[in-house]
Structures are given as C-alpha cells and as structure tokens.
Amino acid sequence: MSPFRVTVASSAGFCWGVERALRKARDAVETAKGPIVTLGPLIHNPGVIADLASQGIGLVDDVDIKTEGTVIIRSHGVPRGVMESLAAGDVAVVDATCSFVKSAQTRAARLHDEGYRVIILGEPDHPEVLGIRSYAGPDAVVVEGPEDLPDDLDGRRVGVVVQTTQSQARLAAITAALVTRVRELRVCNTICSATERRQEAAVAMAADADVVVVVGGRTSGNTKRLVELCAQVQPHTHHIERAEEIDPAWLDGAAVVGVTAGASTPATQIESVVERLRELGS
Ligand code: F3S
C-alpha cells in the first residue's frame, strides 16, 4: 500500500448536548439514591453504553419496568406521555433532553396549537422524532423527503419542524415541495448548530480526501447523515464503529484519507481510528 496522509474534520465528535447528558449521568452516580437507569441508550454509541453499565447505570426500554430509583432521560428526549407518567410516579427524573430537542418539541406543540398541520422532517422511528411527534398533534406526519408528503395538504396551513440532526439540503427540498401547494407555510428550522458545524466540516474534509471514514454508532442518526453527505462528495466513504473494522483494501491508492465522527462518538474512539489509519498509511 502506498503511503497516505490522514486528515480529521475541523469539527467532529461529542456535541454539547451529549457532553451534558454524560455529565448528568456521572453526577447521578455520585448523588442518586437507589438504582439508576437510562430510558433507552443514553447515546447511540455501544462503547459508551458499556462504560456507563460498568459504572452501575442500567438501561430499560420501557418506563413501566422502573418503579424506584432514578431515571435519566437521554438527549433525544421522550414522548410527552412518558414524561407525564414519570412525573406522576415515585422515581427521581434526571432530564438530559438536549435544549435543541426541547425547542423542536415546543415549536411542534405551538404550531399545532396555532392550527397548523405539522410536518416533521426526520426518521419516523428515531426516538427523537417519536418525542417531537407526541407534541405535534394527532394529524402530524413524519416525512423523510418530498415523496413522503401526504396528498391532502393543498390549501392547508402547514408548519414544518425538523429532527435536529437532519441536513439543510433535505429541509430545503421539503420546503420547496411544499411552498406552492399550501395556503400558508411556516418553517421552524430546528436543525441544531452542532449538527450544522459537523456537517459543513465533514463536507469540506471529504472534498479534499480520496477515502472518507466516518466513525460512529450504526443507529446514530447524525452519524448516518454525515455518511450520506460525505458519500455525495466522495463515493469512497465508509461508516465504522471501531478501528478494527477498517479494511486496508479501502485505502489502496489513496493520497489523503479523511476522518469525521458523529456527535455521540468519544474522542478516544476517533483517536484510535486515526492512529490505526496512520499506521497503515506510514
Ligand atoms: Fe443536541 Fe445537537 Fe447534540 S440536538 S444532542 S447538540 S447533535
């Protein structure tokens, strides 16, 4: 294999919301009484989840299972009904919902209250989107692109909110498809600034790279979006969770290999990927 240079995107890895959620989880280990669980994985990163488990933080999928101790709400947030049933129960709640996600929930509720039919741009089964949807009224629709828009929007007042980790390009496509069909269109651009920075840095990095490696959990929405955006610029883009997944055959003939990482990827994981690539490229 010929030698290559390794570059890392100028913005990659843990975002503000993930840092905050982890800080709250660690604080809970120090101060909480009784067992501690997160409702769903705290972040979409198997290595971090294993580390939390070693500190005594468990994981439940269903709030009904939990009757005592402390429940940590992850940065993606939870549906309104779950929040209400936790508040009515005996557990202590540590709410680590990211403020960008809270803002998307609040705006969805406001649009619905003001009479707009709410369209949510996002992944229909993603926990963050399920949470936002619960605030958006019974006729809210989740779409991933213009092709998913329902037929009965003509002449309606429509409000759009966005999963925080979507791309601006997808939002632009939905807005363009809606604007000529509806009577009134209100767009709340709830894409978070950390996502935007990481996406811009990833695209700039990919433009100068012969191969791109994106590091992050396979179920991480923001990581998947980085893969999608980098692949549009550099088709030789690969999504991995760990350094061991790097296939040296990917790197054949490359002069520059670029690395970026999702908002739930710890620095240590990025460093081990960069280290492995530098070994292979030296
Ligand atoms: Fe929050 Fe954006 Fe991170 S929504 S959890 S700051 S990716």
mmCIF file of C-alpha atoms and ligand atoms in Angstrom:
data_model
loop_
_atom_site.group_PDB
_atom_site.id
_atom_site.type_symbol
_atom_site.label_atom_id
_atom_site.label_comp_id
_atom_site.label_asym_id
_atom_site.label_seq_id
_atom_site.Cartn_x
_atom_site.Cartn_y
_atom_site.Cartn_z
ATOM 1 C CA MET A 1 0.000 0.000 0.000
ATOM 2 C CA SER A 2 1.334 3.462 -0.866
ATOM 3 C CA PRO A 3 1.688 5.997 1.979
ATOM 4 C CA PHE A 4 -1.179 8.433 2.600
ATOM 5 C CA ARG A 5 -1.953 11.420 4.784
ATOM 6 C CA VAL A 6 -4.748 11.362 7.394
ATOM 7 C CA THR A 7 -6.882 14.461 7.954
ATOM 8 C CA VAL A 8 -9.605 14.957 10.561
ATOM 9 C CA ALA A 9 -12.629 17.231 10.021
ATOM 10 C CA SER A 10 -12.310 20.501 11.958
ATOM 11 C CA SER A 11 -15.492 19.715 13.913
ATOM 12 C CA ALA A 12 -16.155 16.098 14.860
ATOM 13 C CA GLY A 13 -17.222 14.000 17.835
ATOM 14 C CA PHE A 14 -19.112 14.815 21.033
ATOM 15 C CA CYS A 15 -21.520 17.748 20.852
ATOM 16 C CA TRP A 16 -22.641 19.983 23.678
ATOM 17 C CA GLY A 17 -25.863 18.000 24.265
ATOM 18 C CA VAL A 18 -24.094 14.647 24.541
ATOM 19 C CA GLU A 19 -21.423 16.069 26.874
ATOM 20 C CA ARG A 20 -24.182 17.432 29.080
ATOM 21 C CA ALA A 21 -26.103 14.129 29.132
ATOM 22 C CA LEU A 22 -22.954 12.214 30.123
ATOM 23 C CA ARG A 23 -22.134 14.782 32.812
ATOM 24 C CA LYS A 24 -25.628 14.421 34.259
ATOM 25 C CA ALA A 25 -25.325 10.622 34.212
ATOM 26 C CA ARG A 26 -21.964 10.745 36.035
ATOM 27 C CA ASP A 27 -23.351 13.210 38.574
ATOM 28 C CA ALA A 28 -26.257 10.828 39.182
ATOM 29 C CA VAL A 29 -23.792 8.031 40.021
ATOM 30 C CA GLU A 30 -22.360 10.293 42.756
ATOM 31 C CA THR A 31 -25.596 11.616 44.190
ATOM 32 C CA ALA A 32 -28.611 9.455 43.314
ATOM 33 C CA LYS A 33 -30.167 7.051 45.771
ATOM 34 C CA GLY A 34 -31.264 3.626 44.546
ATOM 35 C CA PRO A 35 -30.695 2.102 41.120
ATOM 36 C CA ILE A 36 -30.089 4.344 38.117
ATOM 37 C CA VAL A 37 -31.319 3.557 34.626
ATOM 38 C CA THR A 38 -31.487 5.401 31.349
ATOM 39 C CA LEU A 39 -34.642 5.169 29.303
ATOM 40 C CA GLY A 40 -33.208 3.770 26.073
ATOM 41 C CA PRO A 41 -29.469 4.075 25.384
ATOM 42 C CA LEU A 42 -28.171 7.435 26.684
ATOM 43 C CA ILE A 43 -26.398 7.991 23.382
ATOM 44 C CA HIS A 44 -26.123 5.882 20.237
ATOM 45 C CA ASN A 45 -22.683 4.506 20.959
ATOM 46 C CA PRO A 46 -22.221 0.904 22.179
ATOM 47 C CA GLY A 47 -18.788 1.597 23.739
ATOM 48 C CA VAL A 48 -20.133 4.471 25.857
ATOM 49 C CA ILE A 49 -23.163 2.406 26.916
ATOM 50 C CA ALA A 50 -20.844 -0.406 28.091
ATOM 51 C CA ASP A 51 -18.800 2.156 30.055
ATOM 52 C CA LEU A 52 -21.958 3.520 31.743
ATOM 53 C CA ALA A 53 -23.037 -0.027 32.603
ATOM 54 C CA SER A 54 -19.679 -0.584 34.321
ATOM 55 C CA GLN A 55 -20.464 2.481 36.471
ATOM 56 C CA GLY A 56 -23.766 0.944 37.538
ATOM 57 C CA ILE A 57 -26.081 2.761 35.115
ATOM 58 C CA GLY A 58 -28.601 0.308 33.700
ATOM 59 C CA LEU A 59 -30.810 0.521 30.661
ATOM 60 C CA VAL A 60 -34.565 -0.009 30.334
ATOM 61 C CA ASP A 61 -36.672 0.255 27.207
ATOM 62 C CA ASP A 62 -39.978 0.665 28.928
ATOM 63 C CA VAL A 63 -40.693 3.139 31.705
ATOM 64 C CA ASP A 64 -43.219 0.757 33.326
ATOM 65 C CA ILE A 65 -40.388 -1.579 34.265
ATOM 66 C CA LYS A 66 -38.938 1.078 36.529
ATOM 67 C CA THR A 67 -40.613 1.589 39.878
ATOM 68 C CA GLU A 68 -37.838 3.015 42.068
ATOM 69 C CA GLY A 69 -34.566 4.921 41.969
ATOM 70 C CA THR A 70 -33.560 7.336 39.219
ATOM 71 C CA VAL A 71 -34.446 7.504 35.538
ATOM 72 C CA ILE A 72 -32.241 9.510 33.187
ATOM 73 C CA ILE A 73 -33.934 10.937 30.102
ATOM 74 C CA ARG A 74 -31.466 10.910 27.218
ATOM 75 C CA SER A 75 -30.560 13.821 24.964
ATOM 76 C CA HIS A 76 -33.088 12.671 22.308
ATOM 77 C CA GLY A 77 -35.937 13.304 24.757
ATOM 78 C CA VAL A 78 -39.040 11.125 25.214
ATOM 79 C CA PRO A 79 -42.702 11.357 24.187
ATOM 80 C CA ARG A 80 -44.930 13.641 26.244
ATOM 81 C CA GLY A 81 -46.901 10.700 27.732
ATOM 82 C CA VAL A 82 -43.719 9.099 29.055
ATOM 83 C CA MET A 83 -42.658 12.352 30.708
ATOM 84 C CA GLU A 84 -46.103 12.669 32.288
ATOM 85 C CA SER A 85 -46.146 9.125 33.625
ATOM 86 C CA LEU A 86 -42.643 9.561 35.079
ATOM 87 C CA ALA A 87 -43.722 12.793 36.776
ATOM 88 C CA ALA A 88 -46.710 11.002 38.301
ATOM 89 C CA GLY A 89 -44.579 8.106 39.637
ATOM 90 C CA ASP A 90 -42.148 7.682 42.522
ATOM 91 C CA VAL A 91 -38.907 7.798 40.597
ATOM 92 C CA ALA A 92 -36.461 10.699 40.521
ATOM 93 C CA VAL A 93 -36.059 12.052 36.990
ATOM 94 C CA VAL A 94 -32.828 13.462 35.582
ATOM 95 C CA ASP A 95 -33.808 15.199 32.375
ATOM 96 C CA ALA A 96 -30.879 15.280 29.939
ATOM 97 C CA THR A 97 -33.042 16.175 26.926
ATOM 98 C CA CYS A 98 -30.920 18.446 24.746
ATOM 99 C CA SER A 99 -32.213 22.001 24.639
ATOM 100 C CA PHE A 100 -32.267 21.888 20.818
ATOM 101 C CA VAL A 101 -34.586 18.867 21.020
ATOM 102 C CA LYS A 102 -36.742 20.603 23.641
ATOM 103 C CA SER A 103 -37.017 23.555 21.299
ATOM 104 C CA ALA A 104 -38.207 21.282 18.448
ATOM 105 C CA GLN A 105 -40.818 19.734 20.801
ATOM 106 C CA THR A 106 -42.039 23.159 21.938
ATOM 107 C CA ARG A 107 -42.273 24.517 18.409
ATOM 108 C CA ALA A 108 -44.196 21.446 17.233
ATOM 109 C CA ALA A 109 -46.700 21.944 20.061
ATOM 110 C CA ARG A 110 -47.019 25.663 19.307
ATOM 111 C CA LEU A 111 -47.620 25.074 15.598
ATOM 112 C CA HIS A 112 -50.335 22.548 16.415
ATOM 113 C CA ASP A 113 -51.940 24.888 18.973
ATOM 114 C CA GLU A 114 -51.980 27.675 16.372
ATOM 115 C CA GLY A 115 -53.860 25.471 13.898
ATOM 116 C CA TYR A 116 -51.076 24.325 11.597
ATOM 117 C CA ARG A 117 -50.896 20.764 10.271
ATOM 118 C CA VAL A 118 -47.422 19.745 11.443
ATOM 119 C CA ILE A 119 -44.925 18.068 9.112
ATOM 120 C CA ILE A 120 -41.854 16.655 10.838
ATOM 121 C CA LEU A 121 -38.817 16.106 8.659
ATOM 122 C CA GLY A 122 -36.965 13.164 10.194
ATOM 123 C CA GLU A 123 -36.553 9.405 10.562
ATOM 124 C CA PRO A 124 -40.004 8.053 11.517
ATOM 125 C CA ASP A 125 -38.731 5.512 14.073
ATOM 126 C CA HIS A 126 -35.995 7.623 15.628
ATOM 127 C CA PRO A 127 -36.603 8.236 19.362
ATOM 128 C CA GLU A 128 -36.140 11.992 18.980
ATOM 129 C CA VAL A 129 -38.765 12.091 16.229
ATOM 130 C CA LEU A 130 -41.204 9.955 18.242
ATOM 131 C CA GLY A 131 -40.813 12.506 21.032
ATOM 132 C CA ILE A 132 -41.368 15.531 18.769
ATOM 133 C CA ARG A 133 -44.352 13.848 17.155
ATOM 134 C CA SER A 134 -46.067 13.412 20.506
ATOM 135 C CA TYR A 135 -46.203 17.222 20.799
ATOM 136 C CA ALA A 136 -47.335 17.857 17.224
ATOM 137 C CA GLY A 137 -50.991 16.804 17.345
ATOM 138 C CA PRO A 138 -52.794 13.713 16.038
ATOM 139 C CA ASP A 139 -52.618 14.687 12.356
ATOM 140 C CA ALA A 140 -48.847 15.297 12.350
ATOM 141 C CA VAL A 141 -46.894 13.469 9.659
ATOM 142 C CA VAL A 142 -43.253 12.404 9.625
ATOM 143 C CA VAL A 143 -41.526 12.577 6.248
ATOM 144 C CA GLU A 144 -38.011 11.805 5.080
ATOM 145 C CA GLY A 145 -38.346 13.578 1.726
ATOM 146 C CA PRO A 146 -40.865 15.259 -0.618
ATOM 147 C CA GLU A 147 -42.036 11.826 -1.839
ATOM 148 C CA ASP A 148 -43.494 11.106 1.615
ATOM 149 C CA LEU A 149 -45.677 14.233 1.769
ATOM 150 C CA PRO A 150 -49.390 13.399 2.115
ATOM 151 C CA ASP A 151 -51.861 14.270 -0.675
ATOM 152 C CA ASP A 152 -54.272 16.254 1.481
ATOM 153 C CA LEU A 153 -52.150 19.365 2.072
ATOM 154 C CA ASP A 154 -53.462 21.558 -0.736
ATOM 155 C CA GLY A 155 -54.797 24.832 0.594
ATOM 156 C CA ARG A 156 -53.867 23.973 4.203
ATOM 157 C CA ARG A 157 -51.819 25.900 6.752
ATOM 158 C CA VAL A 158 -48.726 23.783 7.243
ATOM 159 C CA GLY A 159 -45.926 24.055 9.786
ATOM 160 C CA VAL A 160 -42.587 22.259 9.487
ATOM 161 C CA VAL A 161 -40.243 21.209 12.277
ATOM 162 C CA VAL A 162 -37.057 19.243 11.765
ATOM 163 C CA GLN A 163 -35.229 16.457 13.584
ATOM 164 C CA THR A 164 -32.188 18.263 14.992
ATOM 165 C CA THR A 165 -29.705 16.148 13.046
ATOM 166 C CA GLN A 166 -31.193 16.487 9.551
ATOM 167 C CA SER A 167 -29.332 18.280 6.761
ATOM 168 C CA GLN A 168 -30.165 21.755 5.444
ATOM 169 C CA ALA A 169 -30.382 20.279 1.929
ATOM 170 C CA ARG A 170 -33.215 17.945 2.975
ATOM 171 C CA LEU A 171 -35.027 20.814 4.646
ATOM 172 C CA ALA A 172 -34.643 22.930 1.504
ATOM 173 C CA ALA A 173 -36.112 20.098 -0.607
ATOM 174 C CA ILE A 174 -39.176 19.738 1.647
ATOM 175 C CA THR A 175 -39.735 23.488 1.798
ATOM 176 C CA ALA A 176 -39.526 23.788 -1.999
ATOM 177 C CA ALA A 177 -42.014 20.932 -2.452
ATOM 178 C CA LEU A 178 -44.499 22.473 -0.014
ATOM 179 C CA VAL A 179 -44.401 26.140 -0.792
ATOM 180 C CA THR A 180 -46.529 26.044 -3.950
ATOM 181 C CA ARG A 181 -49.065 23.575 -2.556
ATOM 182 C CA VAL A 182 -50.170 25.065 0.725
ATOM 183 C CA ARG A 183 -52.039 28.215 1.698
ATOM 184 C CA GLU A 184 -49.550 29.170 4.383
ATOM 185 C CA LEU A 185 -46.183 27.635 5.225
ATOM 186 C CA ARG A 186 -44.305 28.169 8.461
ATOM 187 C CA VAL A 187 -40.860 26.575 8.737
ATOM 188 C CA CYS A 188 -39.106 26.163 12.083
ATOM 189 C CA ASN A 189 -35.539 25.252 11.264
ATOM 190 C CA THR A 190 -34.738 23.186 14.348
ATOM 191 C CA ILE A 191 -31.524 21.651 12.987
ATOM 192 C CA CYS A 192 -29.017 22.163 15.790
ATOM 193 C CA SER A 193 -25.881 24.267 15.353
ATOM 194 C CA ALA A 194 -23.580 21.390 16.381
ATOM 195 C CA THR A 195 -25.035 19.250 13.594
ATOM 196 C CA GLU A 196 -24.636 22.044 11.082
ATOM 197 C CA ARG A 197 -20.994 22.653 12.056
ATOM 198 C CA ARG A 198 -20.136 18.948 11.862
ATOM 199 C CA GLN A 199 -21.841 18.546 8.501
ATOM 200 C CA GLU A 200 -20.089 21.577 6.974
ATOM 201 C CA ALA A 201 -16.702 20.435 8.293
ATOM 202 C CA ALA A 202 -17.316 16.861 7.038
ATOM 203 C CA VAL A 203 -18.192 18.015 3.518
ATOM 204 C CA ALA A 204 -15.130 20.319 3.382
ATOM 205 C CA MET A 205 -12.913 17.451 4.555
ATOM 206 C CA ALA A 206 -14.481 14.964 2.093
ATOM 207 C CA ALA A 207 -13.877 17.332 -0.824
ATOM 208 C CA ASP A 208 -10.108 17.008 -0.305
ATOM 209 C CA ALA A 209 -9.992 13.294 0.549
ATOM 210 C CA ASP A 210 -9.667 10.174 -1.627
ATOM 211 C CA VAL A 211 -11.298 7.992 1.031
ATOM 212 C CA VAL A 212 -13.516 9.048 3.953
ATOM 213 C CA VAL A 213 -14.022 7.154 7.186
ATOM 214 C CA VAL A 214 -16.977 8.175 9.366
ATOM 215 C CA VAL A 215 -16.821 6.927 12.950
ATOM 216 C CA GLY A 216 -19.987 6.473 14.987
ATOM 217 C CA GLY A 217 -22.781 4.173 16.128
ATOM 218 C CA ARG A 218 -24.728 2.436 13.366
ATOM 219 C CA THR A 219 -28.011 3.635 14.851
ATOM 220 C CA SER A 220 -26.795 7.211 15.334
ATOM 221 C CA GLY A 221 -28.926 9.497 13.146
ATOM 222 C CA ASN A 222 -26.369 12.293 12.945
ATOM 223 C CA THR A 223 -23.598 9.839 12.035
ATOM 224 C CA LYS A 224 -25.728 8.364 9.243
ATOM 225 C CA ARG A 225 -26.307 11.874 7.902
ATOM 226 C CA LEU A 226 -22.533 12.538 7.885
ATOM 227 C CA VAL A 227 -22.068 9.316 5.899
ATOM 228 C CA GLU A 228 -24.756 10.401 3.431
ATOM 229 C CA LEU A 229 -23.273 13.902 2.954
ATOM 230 C CA CYS A 230 -19.672 12.692 2.647
ATOM 231 C CA ALA A 231 -20.723 9.990 0.141
ATOM 232 C CA GLN A 232 -22.260 12.675 -2.081
ATOM 233 C CA VAL A 233 -18.851 14.374 -2.251
ATOM 234 C CA GLN A 234 -16.605 11.300 -2.057
ATOM 235 C CA PRO A 235 -18.202 7.950 -3.029
ATOM 236 C CA HIS A 236 -15.376 6.081 -1.238
ATOM 237 C CA THR A 237 -16.970 6.752 2.154
ATOM 238 C CA HIS A 238 -17.131 4.082 4.871
ATOM 239 C CA HIS A 239 -19.077 4.019 8.149
ATOM 240 C CA ILE A 240 -17.383 2.213 11.042
ATOM 241 C CA GLU A 241 -17.895 1.973 14.789
ATOM 242 C CA ARG A 242 -14.399 0.792 15.729
ATOM 243 C CA ALA A 243 -10.835 0.955 14.363
ATOM 244 C CA GLU A 244 -10.794 -2.844 13.887
ATOM 245 C CA GLU A 245 -13.415 -2.503 11.138
ATOM 246 C CA ILE A 246 -11.032 -0.634 8.814
ATOM 247 C CA ASP A 247 -10.360 -2.744 5.720
ATOM 248 C CA PRO A 248 -6.886 -1.893 4.336
ATOM 249 C CA ALA A 249 -8.218 -2.606 0.819
ATOM 250 C CA TRP A 250 -10.324 0.595 1.091
ATOM 251 C CA LEU A 251 -7.142 2.654 1.260
ATOM 252 C CA ASP A 252 -5.356 1.325 -1.817
ATOM 253 C CA GLY A 253 -4.077 4.186 -3.964
ATOM 254 C CA ALA A 254 -5.356 6.936 -1.622
ATOM 255 C CA ALA A 255 -3.174 10.001 -1.052
ATOM 256 C CA VAL A 256 -5.458 11.558 1.581
ATOM 257 C CA VAL A 257 -7.789 9.717 3.971
ATOM 258 C CA GLY A 258 -10.306 11.919 5.813
ATOM 259 C CA VAL A 259 -11.926 11.140 9.141
ATOM 260 C CA THR A 260 -15.027 12.539 10.771
ATOM 261 C CA ALA A 261 -17.268 11.346 13.595
ATOM 262 C CA GLY A 262 -20.818 11.683 14.836
ATOM 263 C CA ALA A 263 -21.866 13.763 17.819
ATOM 264 C CA SER A 264 -22.027 10.654 20.025
ATOM 265 C CA THR A 265 -18.524 9.392 19.222
ATOM 266 C CA PRO A 266 -15.979 9.794 22.045
ATOM 267 C CA ALA A 267 -12.576 11.371 21.319
ATOM 268 C CA THR A 268 -10.808 8.115 22.304
ATOM 269 C CA GLN A 269 -12.669 6.243 19.569
ATOM 270 C CA ILE A 270 -11.736 8.882 16.963
ATOM 271 C CA GLU A 271 -8.107 8.809 18.122
ATOM 272 C CA SER A 272 -7.860 5.026 17.818
ATOM 273 C CA VAL A 273 -9.206 5.191 14.249
ATOM 274 C CA VAL A 274 -6.748 7.955 13.330
ATOM 275 C CA GLU A 275 -3.893 6.022 14.937
ATOM 276 C CA ARG A 276 -4.790 2.830 13.007
ATOM 277 C CA LEU A 277 -5.009 4.760 9.730
ATOM 278 C CA ARG A 278 -1.642 6.446 10.372
ATOM 279 C CA GLU A 279 -0.070 3.009 10.985
ATOM 280 C CA LEU A 280 -1.486 1.750 7.690
ATOM 281 C CA GLY A 281 -0.505 4.888 5.794
ATOM 282 C CA SER A 282 3.087 5.212 7.001
HETATM 283 FE FE1 F3S B 1 -28.237 18.313 20.993
HETATM 284 FE FE2 F3S B 1 -27.460 18.695 18.547
HETATM 285 FE FE3 F3S B 1 -26.076 17.196 20.136
HETATM 286 S S1 F3S B 1 -29.516 18.295 19.240
HETATM 287 S S2 F3S B 1 -27.565 16.281 21.479
HETATM 288 S S3 F3S B 1 -26.405 19.405 20.377
HETATM 289 S S4 F3S B 1 -26.390 16.839 17.972
#
